[in-house]
XYZ file of C-alpha atoms in Angstrom:
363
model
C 0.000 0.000 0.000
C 1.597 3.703 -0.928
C 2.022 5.927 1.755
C -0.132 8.257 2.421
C 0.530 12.611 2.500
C 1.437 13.574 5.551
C -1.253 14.915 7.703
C 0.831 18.644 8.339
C -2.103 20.382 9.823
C -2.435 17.126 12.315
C 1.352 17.024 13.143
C 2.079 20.379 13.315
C -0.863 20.367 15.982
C 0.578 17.225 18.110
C 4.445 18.592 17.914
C 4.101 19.855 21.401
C 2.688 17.521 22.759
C 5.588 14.797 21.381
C 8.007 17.211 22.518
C 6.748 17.961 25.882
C 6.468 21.961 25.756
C 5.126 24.829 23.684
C 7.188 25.383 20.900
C 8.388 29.500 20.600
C 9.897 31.934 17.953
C 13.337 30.551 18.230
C 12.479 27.169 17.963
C 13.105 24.750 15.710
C 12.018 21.036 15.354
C 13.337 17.995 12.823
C 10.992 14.991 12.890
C 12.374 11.945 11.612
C 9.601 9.438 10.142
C 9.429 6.098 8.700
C 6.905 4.232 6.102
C 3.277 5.394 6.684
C 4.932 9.146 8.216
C 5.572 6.499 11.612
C 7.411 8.783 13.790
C 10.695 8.082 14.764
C 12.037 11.020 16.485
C 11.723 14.346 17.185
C 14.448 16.768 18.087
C 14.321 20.574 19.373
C 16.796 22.709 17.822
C 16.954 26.540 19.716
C 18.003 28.690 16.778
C 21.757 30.343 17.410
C 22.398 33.481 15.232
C 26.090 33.039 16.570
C 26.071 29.147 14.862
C 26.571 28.092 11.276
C 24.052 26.626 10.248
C 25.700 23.872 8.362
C 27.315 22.984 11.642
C 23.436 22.571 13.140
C 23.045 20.522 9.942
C 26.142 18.391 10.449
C 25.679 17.533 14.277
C 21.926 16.461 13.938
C 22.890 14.549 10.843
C 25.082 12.389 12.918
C 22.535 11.911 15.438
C 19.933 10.348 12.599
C 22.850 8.661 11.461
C 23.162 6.354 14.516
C 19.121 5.632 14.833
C 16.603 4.387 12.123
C 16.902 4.767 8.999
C 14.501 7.761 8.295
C 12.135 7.752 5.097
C 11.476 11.446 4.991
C 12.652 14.093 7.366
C 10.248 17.489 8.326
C 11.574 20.657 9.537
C 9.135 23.349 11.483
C 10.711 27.063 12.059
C 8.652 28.769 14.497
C 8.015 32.520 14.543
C 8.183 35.537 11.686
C 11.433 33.937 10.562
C 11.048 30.313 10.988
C 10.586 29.755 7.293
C 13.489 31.257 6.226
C 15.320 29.078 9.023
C 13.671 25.733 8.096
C 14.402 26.764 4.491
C 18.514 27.330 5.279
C 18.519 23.953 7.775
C 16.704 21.594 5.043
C 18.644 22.667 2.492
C 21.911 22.203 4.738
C 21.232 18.927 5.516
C 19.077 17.155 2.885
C 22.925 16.029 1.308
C 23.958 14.766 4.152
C 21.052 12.705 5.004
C 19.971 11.613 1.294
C 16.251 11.802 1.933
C 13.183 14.104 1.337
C 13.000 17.002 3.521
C 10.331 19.285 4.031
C 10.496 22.630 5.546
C 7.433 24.004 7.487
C 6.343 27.201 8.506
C 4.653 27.858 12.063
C 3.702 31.651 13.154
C 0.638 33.190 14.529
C -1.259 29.743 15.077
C -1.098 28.757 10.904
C 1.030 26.975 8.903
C 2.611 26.318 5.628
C 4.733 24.317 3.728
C 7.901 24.715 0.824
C 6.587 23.755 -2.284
C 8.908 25.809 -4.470
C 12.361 25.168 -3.173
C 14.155 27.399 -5.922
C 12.314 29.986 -5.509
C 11.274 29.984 -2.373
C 7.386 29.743 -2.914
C 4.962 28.482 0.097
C 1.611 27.225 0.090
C -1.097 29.471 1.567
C -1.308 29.798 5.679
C -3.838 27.496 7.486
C -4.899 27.208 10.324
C -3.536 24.762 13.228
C -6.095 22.733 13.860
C -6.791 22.464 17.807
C -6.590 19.047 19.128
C -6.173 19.859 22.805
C -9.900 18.418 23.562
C -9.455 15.194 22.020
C -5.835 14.820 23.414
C -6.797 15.563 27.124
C -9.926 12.753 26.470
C -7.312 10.167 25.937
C -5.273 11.106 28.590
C -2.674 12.771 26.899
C -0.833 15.197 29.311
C -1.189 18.780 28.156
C 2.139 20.011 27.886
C 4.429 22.791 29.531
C 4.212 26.472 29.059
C 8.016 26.240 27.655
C 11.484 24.384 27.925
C 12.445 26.152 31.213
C 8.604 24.784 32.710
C 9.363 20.870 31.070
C 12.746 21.111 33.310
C 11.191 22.750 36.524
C 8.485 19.926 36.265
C 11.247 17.666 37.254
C 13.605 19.841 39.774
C 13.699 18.943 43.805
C 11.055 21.089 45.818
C 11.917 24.094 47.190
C 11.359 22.200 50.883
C 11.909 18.615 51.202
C 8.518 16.612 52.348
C 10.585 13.891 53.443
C 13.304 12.358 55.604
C 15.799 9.826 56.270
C 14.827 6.689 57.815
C 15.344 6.024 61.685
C 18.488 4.174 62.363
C 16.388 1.416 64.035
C 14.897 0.542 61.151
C 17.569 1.169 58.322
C 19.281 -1.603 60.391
C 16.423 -3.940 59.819
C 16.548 -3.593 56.249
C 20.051 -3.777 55.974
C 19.033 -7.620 57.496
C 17.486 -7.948 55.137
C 18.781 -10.445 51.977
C 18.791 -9.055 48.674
C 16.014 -10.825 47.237
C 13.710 -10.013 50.616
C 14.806 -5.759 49.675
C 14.118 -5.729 45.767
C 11.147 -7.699 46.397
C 10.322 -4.863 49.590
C 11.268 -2.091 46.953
C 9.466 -2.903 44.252
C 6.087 -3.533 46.128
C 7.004 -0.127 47.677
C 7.653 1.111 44.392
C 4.061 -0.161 43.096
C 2.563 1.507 46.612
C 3.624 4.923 45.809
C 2.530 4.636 42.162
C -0.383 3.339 42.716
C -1.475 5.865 45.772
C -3.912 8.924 44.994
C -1.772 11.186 47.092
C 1.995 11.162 48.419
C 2.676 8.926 50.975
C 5.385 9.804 52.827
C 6.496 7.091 54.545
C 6.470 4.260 51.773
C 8.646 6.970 49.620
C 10.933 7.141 52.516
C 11.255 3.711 52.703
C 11.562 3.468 49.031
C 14.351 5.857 48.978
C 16.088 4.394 51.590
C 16.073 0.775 49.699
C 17.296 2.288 46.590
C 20.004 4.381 47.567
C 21.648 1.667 50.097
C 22.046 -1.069 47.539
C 22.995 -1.105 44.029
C 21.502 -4.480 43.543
C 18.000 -3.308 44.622
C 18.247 -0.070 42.722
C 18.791 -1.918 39.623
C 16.008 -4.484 40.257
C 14.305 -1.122 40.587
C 15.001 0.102 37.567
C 14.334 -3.140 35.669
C 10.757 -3.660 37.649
C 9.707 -0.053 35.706
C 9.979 -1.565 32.701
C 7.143 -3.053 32.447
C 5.176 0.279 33.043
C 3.882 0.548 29.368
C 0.693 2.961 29.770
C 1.222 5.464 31.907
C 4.650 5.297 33.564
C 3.367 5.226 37.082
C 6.361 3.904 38.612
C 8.228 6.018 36.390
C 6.729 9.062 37.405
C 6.841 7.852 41.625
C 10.541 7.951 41.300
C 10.749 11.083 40.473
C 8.297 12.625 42.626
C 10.761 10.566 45.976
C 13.945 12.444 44.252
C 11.992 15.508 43.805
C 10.945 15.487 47.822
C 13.716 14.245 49.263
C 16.510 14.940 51.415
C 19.441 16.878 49.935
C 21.795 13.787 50.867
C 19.660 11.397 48.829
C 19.047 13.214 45.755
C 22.205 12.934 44.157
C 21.452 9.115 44.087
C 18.018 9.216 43.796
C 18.719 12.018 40.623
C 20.938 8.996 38.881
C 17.722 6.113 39.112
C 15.151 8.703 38.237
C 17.336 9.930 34.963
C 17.933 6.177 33.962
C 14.066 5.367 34.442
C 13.095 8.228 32.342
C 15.228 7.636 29.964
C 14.839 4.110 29.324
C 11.138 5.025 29.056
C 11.392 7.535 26.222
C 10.435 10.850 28.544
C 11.360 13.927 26.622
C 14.830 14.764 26.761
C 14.663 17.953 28.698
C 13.112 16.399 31.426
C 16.295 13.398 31.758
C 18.590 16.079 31.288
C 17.388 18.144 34.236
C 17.497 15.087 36.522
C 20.861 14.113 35.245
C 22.275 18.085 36.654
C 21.117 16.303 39.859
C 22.938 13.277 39.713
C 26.203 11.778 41.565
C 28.454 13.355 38.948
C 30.680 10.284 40.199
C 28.851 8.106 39.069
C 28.850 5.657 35.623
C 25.235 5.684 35.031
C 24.560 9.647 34.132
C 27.724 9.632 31.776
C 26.766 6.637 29.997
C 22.920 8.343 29.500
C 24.379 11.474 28.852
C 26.566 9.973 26.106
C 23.393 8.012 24.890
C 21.466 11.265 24.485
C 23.805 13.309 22.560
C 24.270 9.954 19.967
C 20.381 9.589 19.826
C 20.597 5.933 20.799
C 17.264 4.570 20.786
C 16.780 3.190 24.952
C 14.317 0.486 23.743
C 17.247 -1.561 22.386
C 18.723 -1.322 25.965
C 15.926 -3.052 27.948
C 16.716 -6.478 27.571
C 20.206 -5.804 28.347
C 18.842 -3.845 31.774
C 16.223 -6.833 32.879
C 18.933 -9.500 32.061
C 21.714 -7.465 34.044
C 19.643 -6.396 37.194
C 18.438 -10.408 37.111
C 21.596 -11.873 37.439
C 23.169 -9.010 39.655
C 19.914 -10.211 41.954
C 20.627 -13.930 41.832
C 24.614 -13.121 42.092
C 24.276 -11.408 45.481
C 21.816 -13.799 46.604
C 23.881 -16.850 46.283
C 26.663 -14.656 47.881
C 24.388 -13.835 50.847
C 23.283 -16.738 50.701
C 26.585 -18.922 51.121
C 28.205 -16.028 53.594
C 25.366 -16.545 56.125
C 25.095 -20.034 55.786
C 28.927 -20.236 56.740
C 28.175 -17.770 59.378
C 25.398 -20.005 61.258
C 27.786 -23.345 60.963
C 29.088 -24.325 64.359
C 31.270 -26.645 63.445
C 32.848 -25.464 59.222
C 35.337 -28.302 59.606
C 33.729 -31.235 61.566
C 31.046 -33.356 60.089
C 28.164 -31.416 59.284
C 25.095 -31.485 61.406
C 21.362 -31.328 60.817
C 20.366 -28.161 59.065
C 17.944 -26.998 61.152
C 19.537 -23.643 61.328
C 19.213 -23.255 57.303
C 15.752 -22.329 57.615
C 16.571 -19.795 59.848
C 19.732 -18.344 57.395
C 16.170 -15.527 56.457
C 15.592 -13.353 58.568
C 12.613 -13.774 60.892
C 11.041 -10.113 60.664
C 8.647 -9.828 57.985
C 8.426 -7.360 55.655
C 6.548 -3.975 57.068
C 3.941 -4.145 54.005
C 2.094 -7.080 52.266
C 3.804 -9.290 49.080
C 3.447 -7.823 45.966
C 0.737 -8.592 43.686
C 0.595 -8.042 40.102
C 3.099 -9.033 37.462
C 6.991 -10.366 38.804
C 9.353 -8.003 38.777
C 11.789 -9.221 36.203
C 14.666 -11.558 37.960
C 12.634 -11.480 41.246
């Protein structure tokens, strides 16, 4: 079946909303698409008088090189002179890309299109169409005012809401064996999602679990994968970094960056969390790094279930074996009844009820 025209009215309505914020004068977006105009990406490009614009042209050029394939490339100027600078960019990078581009004009709530690329001819303005109604029926978050409101949507409260766990009970968890906390964590995890309002003391406990051991962090991590919808867990992680502690953001920054970027949230918004992360840390460089190639973080989920799996079995066996040891009376004489094995767990239950649902993957 031949492809279809490409709905502009309809995209140039929905950019926005795939981009997260309201798009202004000195904005510029490329849309990458596949057969059928199936979107592939879409990348916001501030205009720079003080940059070439065939180095604009080169660096996003290298960034489509390392992703799909694209069948036909758009780009929207915004403002009085976005034409003129969707003009310059397509014709700057068309070569390098070897596909159809197709500037479009955005100003004053119509748009148009380059039909005359010689001489410079557009197509009559029309009107955006308005789609907010429909969107909002489905669901679809409305989004920010601007950039600058994406990022603050994101950034720790001004006051934290919550607070470090007592030492009594951080030394119960740390008890605990590594299977007992991811499982603990990602039931917590599920609580706060799930919750109409904040609850303050399951995201304290959550951020206690998270930020104490790597292994449960990752299982974490790996367990919000499987948020497809509406990235509730997704979206509970960032609300614990954004009302935490000051001395549990940096690591709680690094989770919530990795979680949001592994689920596709719009760049600004991973980028703000990663100015909050350890800087020490491996996991914001390699993210960062990921971002500025325009690697595509579905290819990386397998890799992050299958990793945080066997971490989890890894440092149970080691737990495992080291308290086992621990409890033997007698290492080098013949070995007793192993009544003791059963009590290698420890006795204290968990503080809230197993999880229900889908596993967490390796749990």
């Amino acid at each position: 079946m031949e492809d279809q025209p490409l709905n502009v009215g309809d995209y140039v309505a929905r950019l926005p909303y795939a981009v997260g914020h309201q798009l202004g004068n000195e904005d510029l977006v490329v849309g990458a698409f596949g057969a059928n105009h199936r979107s592939i990406v879409q990348m916001v490009t501030p205009w720079d008088e003080q940059t070439p614009v065939v180095d604009v042209a080169e660096q996003i050029a290298r960034m489509l090189s390392r992703i799909e394939q694209p069948a036909a490339l758009t780009v929207v100027g915004y403002g009085p002179h976005g034409g003129l600078r969707a003009h310059q960019l397509a014709n700057n990078l068309q070569p390098a890309v070897q596909t159809t581009v197709l500037p479009i004009h955005v100003h004053d709530d119509t748009w148009r299109v380059l039909f005359d690329d010689r001489h410079g001819h557009w197509t009559l303005p029309q009107p955006v169409p308005d789609h907010a109604a429909e969107l909002a029926t489905r669901g679809v978050l409305a989004p920010a005012a601007s950039r600058t409101a994406l990022e603050a949507s994101i950034a720790p409260l001004p006051e934290p809401t919550l607070t470090t766990l007592n030492a009594a009970k951080a030394t119960e968890l740390d008890g605990l064996s590594p299977q007992q906390r991811a499982a603990l964590a990602t039931t917590t995890l599920d609580r706060v999602a799930t919750a109409r309002r904040d609850d303050p003391a399951q995201m304290c406990l959550l951020a206690h679990l998270v930020t104490n051991d790597v292994i449960t962090r990752d299982a974490v991590l790996a367990h919000t994968l499987e948020d497809r919808i509406h990235d509730d867990r997704i979206d509970a992680l960032v609300r614990t970094f954004r009302a935490a502690p000051p001395e549990q953001r940096l690591q709680l920054a690094v989770l919530a960056a990795a979680a949001t970027y592994f689920a596709c949230w719009h760049a600004p918004q991973v980028r703000g969390l990663l100015k909050h992360a350890d800087p020490l840390a491996t996991f914001p460089k390699l993210i960062t790094a990921a971002l500025n190639a325009g690697f595509d973080p579905r290819k990386a989920h397998h890799t992050v279930r299958n990793g945080a799996a066997e971490g989890l079995q890894q440092a149970q066996e080691a737990w495992t074996a080291a308290h086992s040891h621990t409890l033997d009376p007698n290492p080098d004489g013949p070995t007793p009844a192993r009544t003791d094995a059963v009590r290698s767990e420890p006795t204290a239950a968990p503080t809230t009820p197993p999880r229900t649902g889908r596993s967490a993957p390796g749990l």
